[in-house]
């Protein structure tokens, strides 16, 4: 099973400048991919196209042989902002993702999600009472709630400190590997890309017409101070600027 993105051209700005030209990529089931590039290059737009949230482009996105024309439960996106409901508790925010299930089924699913995200003690808390890392985990729990086949993450680690990043990356990696979920993350952070990814797609400039693919052949866990990690980071930094 694969997610294939093929875009001939997309006009995105008010000035009708091309953002993407002749872009094609294939991503296989269970892969973890990072789309790495500077801010403003169009990474989020690519995710939104994959999610079926953008329609103003020429070309077609295929998922497992079927055109992606609108959002679906199979492809879920976690946005940069958490989008939690401030008037609902943590439990209720996660429960919202299971609104189509019976009460008994919802209770089981929410409990499993809280355990998976290691937030059992926060079930009755309000979003305003949570730390940044806890909010990210709740947003991630909601994105994973429907067991999507593809999870799209838009700068998921934001301004989290290193300890919180490590915590959430560990939980995320375990979640997607257990379920064979395909994970596609956009980021401008080289260390984030290396820590999680099987491959990194490096975007350099607009309009996007080509990219470099860098395989990350390192076992997990990947430690940022290791020589191999720093070597790959240096190579990616060089790729971005040349």
PDB file of C-alpha atoms in Angstrom, residues 47-239:
ATOM      1  CA  UNK A  47       0.355  17.985   3.708  1.00  0.00           C
ATOM      2  CA  UNK A  48      -3.005  19.666   3.162  1.00  0.00           C
ATOM      3  CA  UNK A  49      -3.085  18.334  -0.399  1.00  0.00           C
ATOM      4  CA  UNK A  50      -2.355  14.831   0.870  1.00  0.00           C
ATOM      5  CA  UNK A  51      -5.135  15.200   3.431  1.00  0.00           C
ATOM      6  CA  UNK A  52      -7.669  16.254   0.796  1.00  0.00           C
ATOM      7  CA  UNK A  53      -7.973  19.733   2.312  1.00  0.00           C
ATOM      8  CA  UNK A  54      -6.721  21.624  -0.753  1.00  0.00           C
ATOM      9  CA  UNK A  55      -8.338  21.518  -4.173  1.00  0.00           C
ATOM     10  CA  UNK A  56      -6.824  24.479  -6.041  1.00  0.00           C
ATOM     11  CA  UNK A  57      -4.133  22.589  -7.897  1.00  0.00           C
ATOM     12  CA  UNK A  58      -3.558  20.716 -11.122  1.00  0.00           C
ATOM     13  CA  UNK A  59      -2.597  17.068 -10.787  1.00  0.00           C
ATOM     14  CA  UNK A  60      -3.825  14.237  -8.646  1.00  0.00           C
ATOM     15  CA  UNK A  61      -3.063  12.551  -5.337  1.00  0.00           C
ATOM     16  CA  UNK A  62      -3.511   8.793  -5.268  1.00  0.00           C
ATOM     17  CA  UNK A  63      -3.827   6.756  -2.097  1.00  0.00           C
ATOM     18  CA  UNK A  64      -3.732   3.010  -2.640  1.00  0.00           C
ATOM     19  CA  UNK A  65      -4.975   3.492  -6.196  1.00  0.00           C
ATOM     20  CA  UNK A  66      -7.816   5.850  -5.285  1.00  0.00           C
ATOM     21  CA  UNK A  67      -7.805   9.599  -5.882  1.00  0.00           C
ATOM     22  CA  UNK A  68      -7.791  11.743  -2.734  1.00  0.00           C
ATOM     23  CA  UNK A  69     -10.490  14.340  -3.361  1.00  0.00           C
ATOM     24  CA  UNK A  70     -11.642  15.095   0.185  1.00  0.00           C
ATOM     25  CA  UNK A  71     -10.718  14.368   3.820  1.00  0.00           C
ATOM     26  CA  UNK A  72     -11.197  10.817   5.083  1.00  0.00           C
ATOM     27  CA  UNK A  73     -10.669   8.781   8.232  1.00  0.00           C
ATOM     28  CA  UNK A  74      -7.866   6.873   6.514  1.00  0.00           C
ATOM     29  CA  UNK A  75      -5.681   9.976   6.279  1.00  0.00           C
ATOM     30  CA  UNK A  76      -5.609  12.146   9.403  1.00  0.00           C
ATOM     31  CA  UNK A  77      -3.738  15.408   9.933  1.00  0.00           C
ATOM     32  CA  UNK A  78      -2.449  16.899  13.165  1.00  0.00           C
ATOM     33  CA  UNK A  79      -2.128  20.673  12.731  1.00  0.00           C
ATOM     34  CA  UNK A  80       0.453  23.037  14.205  1.00  0.00           C
ATOM     35  CA  UNK A  81      -2.084  24.395  16.664  1.00  0.00           C
ATOM     36  CA  UNK A  82      -3.556  21.798  19.018  1.00  0.00           C
ATOM     37  CA  UNK A  83      -7.231  22.541  18.186  1.00  0.00           C
ATOM     38  CA  UNK A  84      -8.425  21.138  21.521  1.00  0.00           C
ATOM     39  CA  UNK A  85     -11.828  22.241  22.787  1.00  0.00           C
ATOM     40  CA  UNK A  86     -11.112  24.419  25.862  1.00  0.00           C
ATOM     41  CA  UNK A  87     -14.585  23.762  27.319  1.00  0.00           C
ATOM     42  CA  UNK A  88     -14.036  19.974  27.338  1.00  0.00           C
ATOM     43  CA  UNK A  89     -11.845  17.943  29.689  1.00  0.00           C
ATOM     44  CA  UNK A  90      -8.958  15.843  28.403  1.00  0.00           C
ATOM     45  CA  UNK A  91     -11.208  12.777  28.542  1.00  0.00           C
ATOM     46  CA  UNK A  92     -13.981  14.554  26.635  1.00  0.00           C
ATOM     47  CA  UNK A  93     -11.586  15.918  24.009  1.00  0.00           C
ATOM     48  CA  UNK A  94     -10.417  12.401  23.183  1.00  0.00           C
ATOM     49  CA  UNK A  95     -13.950  11.021  23.475  1.00  0.00           C
ATOM     50  CA  UNK A  96     -15.049  13.462  20.775  1.00  0.00           C
ATOM     51  CA  UNK A  97     -12.987  11.505  18.250  1.00  0.00           C
ATOM     52  CA  UNK A  98     -15.068   8.401  19.031  1.00  0.00           C
ATOM     53  CA  UNK A  99     -18.485  10.063  18.767  1.00  0.00           C
ATOM     54  CA  UNK A 100     -19.668   7.410  16.306  1.00  0.00           C
ATOM     55  CA  UNK A 101     -19.240   4.591  18.860  1.00  0.00           C
ATOM     56  CA  UNK A 102     -21.411   3.365  21.712  1.00  0.00           C
ATOM     57  CA  UNK A 103     -20.750   4.613  25.257  1.00  0.00           C
ATOM     58  CA  UNK A 104     -19.082   1.338  26.285  1.00  0.00           C
ATOM     59  CA  UNK A 105     -16.862   1.326  23.195  1.00  0.00           C
ATOM     60  CA  UNK A 106     -15.962   4.998  23.705  1.00  0.00           C
ATOM     61  CA  UNK A 107     -14.931   4.421  27.322  1.00  0.00           C
ATOM     62  CA  UNK A 108     -12.646   1.587  26.257  1.00  0.00           C
ATOM     63  CA  UNK A 109     -11.094   3.571  23.402  1.00  0.00           C
ATOM     64  CA  UNK A 110     -10.527   6.701  25.505  1.00  0.00           C
ATOM     65  CA  UNK A 111      -8.967   4.644  28.286  1.00  0.00           C
ATOM     66  CA  UNK A 112      -6.640   2.947  25.795  1.00  0.00           C
ATOM     67  CA  UNK A 113      -5.660   6.328  24.306  1.00  0.00           C
ATOM     68  CA  UNK A 114      -4.895   7.817  27.717  1.00  0.00           C
ATOM     69  CA  UNK A 115      -2.745   4.802  28.577  1.00  0.00           C
ATOM     70  CA  UNK A 116      -0.940   4.986  25.245  1.00  0.00           C
ATOM     71  CA  UNK A 117      -0.133   8.664  25.785  1.00  0.00           C
ATOM     72  CA  UNK A 118       0.703   8.132  29.477  1.00  0.00           C
ATOM     73  CA  UNK A 119      -1.906  10.666  30.584  1.00  0.00           C
ATOM     74  CA  UNK A 120      -4.246   8.605  32.759  1.00  0.00           C
ATOM     75  CA  UNK A 121      -3.900  11.070  35.638  1.00  0.00           C
ATOM     76  CA  UNK A 122      -4.970  14.008  33.432  1.00  0.00           C
ATOM     77  CA  UNK A 123      -8.319  12.603  32.281  1.00  0.00           C
ATOM     78  CA  UNK A 124     -10.384  15.176  34.197  1.00  0.00           C
ATOM     79  CA  UNK A 125      -8.083  18.156  33.594  1.00  0.00           C
ATOM     80  CA  UNK A 126      -8.912  21.106  31.349  1.00  0.00           C
ATOM     81  CA  UNK A 127      -6.635  21.926  28.380  1.00  0.00           C
ATOM     82  CA  UNK A 128      -5.642  25.196  30.091  1.00  0.00           C
ATOM     83  CA  UNK A 129      -4.184  23.174  32.982  1.00  0.00           C
ATOM     84  CA  UNK A 130      -1.871  21.115  30.780  1.00  0.00           C
ATOM     85  CA  UNK A 131       1.778  21.605  29.884  1.00  0.00           C
ATOM     86  CA  UNK A 132       2.810  22.053  26.256  1.00  0.00           C
ATOM     87  CA  UNK A 133       3.915  18.441  26.037  1.00  0.00           C
ATOM     88  CA  UNK A 134       0.637  17.183  27.493  1.00  0.00           C
ATOM     89  CA  UNK A 135      -1.396  19.259  25.038  1.00  0.00           C
ATOM     90  CA  UNK A 136       0.629  17.813  22.152  1.00  0.00           C
ATOM     91  CA  UNK A 137      -0.009  14.278  23.405  1.00  0.00           C
ATOM     92  CA  UNK A 138      -3.766  14.902  23.610  1.00  0.00           C
ATOM     93  CA  UNK A 139      -3.798  16.298  20.076  1.00  0.00           C
ATOM     94  CA  UNK A 140      -1.819  13.261  18.953  1.00  0.00           C
ATOM     95  CA  UNK A 141      -4.232  10.920  20.742  1.00  0.00           C
ATOM     96  CA  UNK A 142      -7.147  12.464  18.850  1.00  0.00           C
ATOM     97  CA  UNK A 143      -5.308  12.189  15.522  1.00  0.00           C
ATOM     98  CA  UNK A 144      -4.581   8.500  16.166  1.00  0.00           C
ATOM     99  CA  UNK A 145      -8.033   7.765  17.592  1.00  0.00           C
ATOM    100  CA  UNK A 146      -9.561   6.501  14.361  1.00  0.00           C
ATOM    101  CA  UNK A 147      -6.545   4.294  13.622  1.00  0.00           C
ATOM    102  CA  UNK A 148      -5.650   6.168  10.414  1.00  0.00           C
ATOM    103  CA  UNK A 149      -3.574   4.403   7.807  1.00  0.00           C
ATOM    104  CA  UNK A 150      -1.681   7.651   7.196  1.00  0.00           C
ATOM    105  CA  UNK A 151      -0.899  10.289   9.836  1.00  0.00           C
ATOM    106  CA  UNK A 152       0.221  13.740   8.682  1.00  0.00           C
ATOM    107  CA  UNK A 153       2.024  15.923  11.219  1.00  0.00           C
ATOM    108  CA  UNK A 154       2.627  19.644  10.727  1.00  0.00           C
ATOM    109  CA  UNK A 155       5.598  20.761  12.857  1.00  0.00           C
ATOM    110  CA  UNK A 156       4.375  18.558  15.737  1.00  0.00           C
ATOM    111  CA  UNK A 157       7.045  19.494  18.265  1.00  0.00           C
ATOM    112  CA  UNK A 158       6.715  23.269  18.006  1.00  0.00           C
ATOM    113  CA  UNK A 159       8.563  25.050  20.772  1.00  0.00           C
ATOM    114  CA  UNK A 160       8.781  22.068  23.122  1.00  0.00           C
ATOM    115  CA  UNK A 161      11.991  21.680  25.048  1.00  0.00           C
ATOM    116  CA  UNK A 162      14.314  18.751  24.320  1.00  0.00           C
ATOM    117  CA  UNK A 163      13.066  16.579  27.182  1.00  0.00           C
ATOM    118  CA  UNK A 164       9.429  16.895  26.087  1.00  0.00           C
ATOM    119  CA  UNK A 165      10.398  16.285  22.461  1.00  0.00           C
ATOM    120  CA  UNK A 166      12.169  13.058  23.408  1.00  0.00           C
ATOM    121  CA  UNK A 167       9.138  11.945  25.425  1.00  0.00           C
ATOM    122  CA  UNK A 168       6.630  12.588  22.644  1.00  0.00           C
ATOM    123  CA  UNK A 169       8.853  11.188  19.881  1.00  0.00           C
ATOM    124  CA  UNK A 170       9.201   7.953  21.872  1.00  0.00           C
ATOM    125  CA  UNK A 171       5.430   7.655  22.288  1.00  0.00           C
ATOM    126  CA  UNK A 172       4.797   8.561  18.657  1.00  0.00           C
ATOM    127  CA  UNK A 173       7.372   6.123  17.309  1.00  0.00           C
ATOM    128  CA  UNK A 174       5.961   3.288  19.422  1.00  0.00           C
ATOM    129  CA  UNK A 175       2.387   4.114  18.337  1.00  0.00           C
ATOM    130  CA  UNK A 176       3.022   4.146  14.590  1.00  0.00           C
ATOM    131  CA  UNK A 177       5.340   1.129  14.602  1.00  0.00           C
ATOM    132  CA  UNK A 178       2.803  -0.923  16.559  1.00  0.00           C
ATOM    133  CA  UNK A 179      -0.012  -0.065  14.135  1.00  0.00           C
ATOM    134  CA  UNK A 180       2.081   0.101  10.905  1.00  0.00           C
ATOM    135  CA  UNK A 181       0.752   3.619  10.380  1.00  0.00           C
ATOM    136  CA  UNK A 182       2.437   5.601   7.631  1.00  0.00           C
ATOM    137  CA  UNK A 183       3.768   8.822   9.160  1.00  0.00           C
ATOM    138  CA  UNK A 184       4.543  11.954   7.146  1.00  0.00           C
ATOM    139  CA  UNK A 185       5.896  14.933   9.061  1.00  0.00           C
ATOM    140  CA  UNK A 186       6.858  18.384   7.824  1.00  0.00           C
ATOM    141  CA  UNK A 187       9.555  20.216   9.727  1.00  0.00           C
ATOM    142  CA  UNK A 188      12.353  22.734   9.386  1.00  0.00           C
ATOM    143  CA  UNK A 189      14.218  21.060  12.275  1.00  0.00           C
ATOM    144  CA  UNK A 190      16.964  18.737  11.050  1.00  0.00           C
ATOM    145  CA  UNK A 191      17.317  16.871  14.365  1.00  0.00           C
ATOM    146  CA  UNK A 192      13.575  16.129  14.482  1.00  0.00           C
ATOM    147  CA  UNK A 193      13.739  14.737  10.942  1.00  0.00           C
ATOM    148  CA  UNK A 194      16.681  12.459  11.686  1.00  0.00           C
ATOM    149  CA  UNK A 195      15.338  11.229  15.021  1.00  0.00           C
ATOM    150  CA  UNK A 196      12.169   9.715  13.527  1.00  0.00           C
ATOM    151  CA  UNK A 197      12.481   9.216   9.789  1.00  0.00           C
ATOM    152  CA  UNK A 198      13.241   6.343   7.457  1.00  0.00           C
ATOM    153  CA  UNK A 199      13.716   8.884   4.660  1.00  0.00           C
ATOM    154  CA  UNK A 200      13.947  12.669   4.503  1.00  0.00           C
ATOM    155  CA  UNK A 201      12.681  14.633   1.497  1.00  0.00           C
ATOM    156  CA  UNK A 202      14.707  17.852   1.316  1.00  0.00           C
ATOM    157  CA  UNK A 203      12.985  20.857  -0.282  1.00  0.00           C
ATOM    158  CA  UNK A 204      15.196  23.843  -1.053  1.00  0.00           C
ATOM    159  CA  UNK A 205      13.355  26.642  -2.837  1.00  0.00           C
ATOM    160  CA  UNK A 206      10.095  27.771  -4.407  1.00  0.00           C
ATOM    161  CA  UNK A 207       8.555  26.826  -6.719  1.00  0.00           C
ATOM    162  CA  UNK A 208       9.071  23.218  -5.637  1.00  0.00           C
ATOM    163  CA  UNK A 209       9.987  21.192  -8.702  1.00  0.00           C
ATOM    164  CA  UNK A 210      12.544  18.770  -7.326  1.00  0.00           C
ATOM    165  CA  UNK A 211      13.777  17.425  -4.007  1.00  0.00           C
ATOM    166  CA  UNK A 212      16.553  15.303  -2.633  1.00  0.00           C
ATOM    167  CA  UNK A 213      15.793  12.025  -0.844  1.00  0.00           C
ATOM    168  CA  UNK A 214      18.096  11.133   2.041  1.00  0.00           C
ATOM    169  CA  UNK A 215      17.708   7.653   3.617  1.00  0.00           C
ATOM    170  CA  UNK A 216      18.328   7.501   7.380  1.00  0.00           C
ATOM    171  CA  UNK A 217      19.873   4.091   7.966  1.00  0.00           C
ATOM    172  CA  UNK A 218      20.213   4.255  11.739  1.00  0.00           C
ATOM    173  CA  UNK A 219      18.701   2.035  14.410  1.00  0.00           C
ATOM    174  CA  UNK A 220      16.412   3.428  17.119  1.00  0.00           C
ATOM    175  CA  UNK A 221      16.808   5.093  19.534  1.00  0.00           C
ATOM    176  CA  UNK A 222      18.830   7.746  17.739  1.00  0.00           C
ATOM    177  CA  UNK A 223      20.936   9.923  20.002  1.00  0.00           C
ATOM    178  CA  UNK A 224      21.739  13.425  18.840  1.00  0.00           C
ATOM    179  CA  UNK A 225      25.235  13.462  20.290  1.00  0.00           C
ATOM    180  CA  UNK A 226      26.316  10.306  18.399  1.00  0.00           C
ATOM    181  CA  UNK A 227      28.900  10.839  15.666  1.00  0.00           C
ATOM    182  CA  UNK A 228      26.710   9.167  13.014  1.00  0.00           C
ATOM    183  CA  UNK A 229      23.752  11.389  13.920  1.00  0.00           C
ATOM    184  CA  UNK A 230      25.819  14.583  13.766  1.00  0.00           C
ATOM    185  CA  UNK A 231      27.349  13.494  10.429  1.00  0.00           C
ATOM    186  CA  UNK A 232      23.896  13.010   8.870  1.00  0.00           C
ATOM    187  CA  UNK A 233      22.753  16.329  10.376  1.00  0.00           C
ATOM    188  CA  UNK A 234      25.727  18.101   8.808  1.00  0.00           C
ATOM    189  CA  UNK A 235      24.974  16.515   5.423  1.00  0.00           C
ATOM    190  CA  UNK A 236      21.312  17.565   5.581  1.00  0.00           C
ATOM    191  CA  UNK A 237      22.268  21.114   6.551  1.00  0.00           C
ATOM    192  CA  UNK A 238      24.596  21.219   3.560  1.00  0.00           C
ATOM    193  CA  UNK A 239      21.857  19.844   1.280  1.00  0.00           C
TER     194      UNK A 239
END
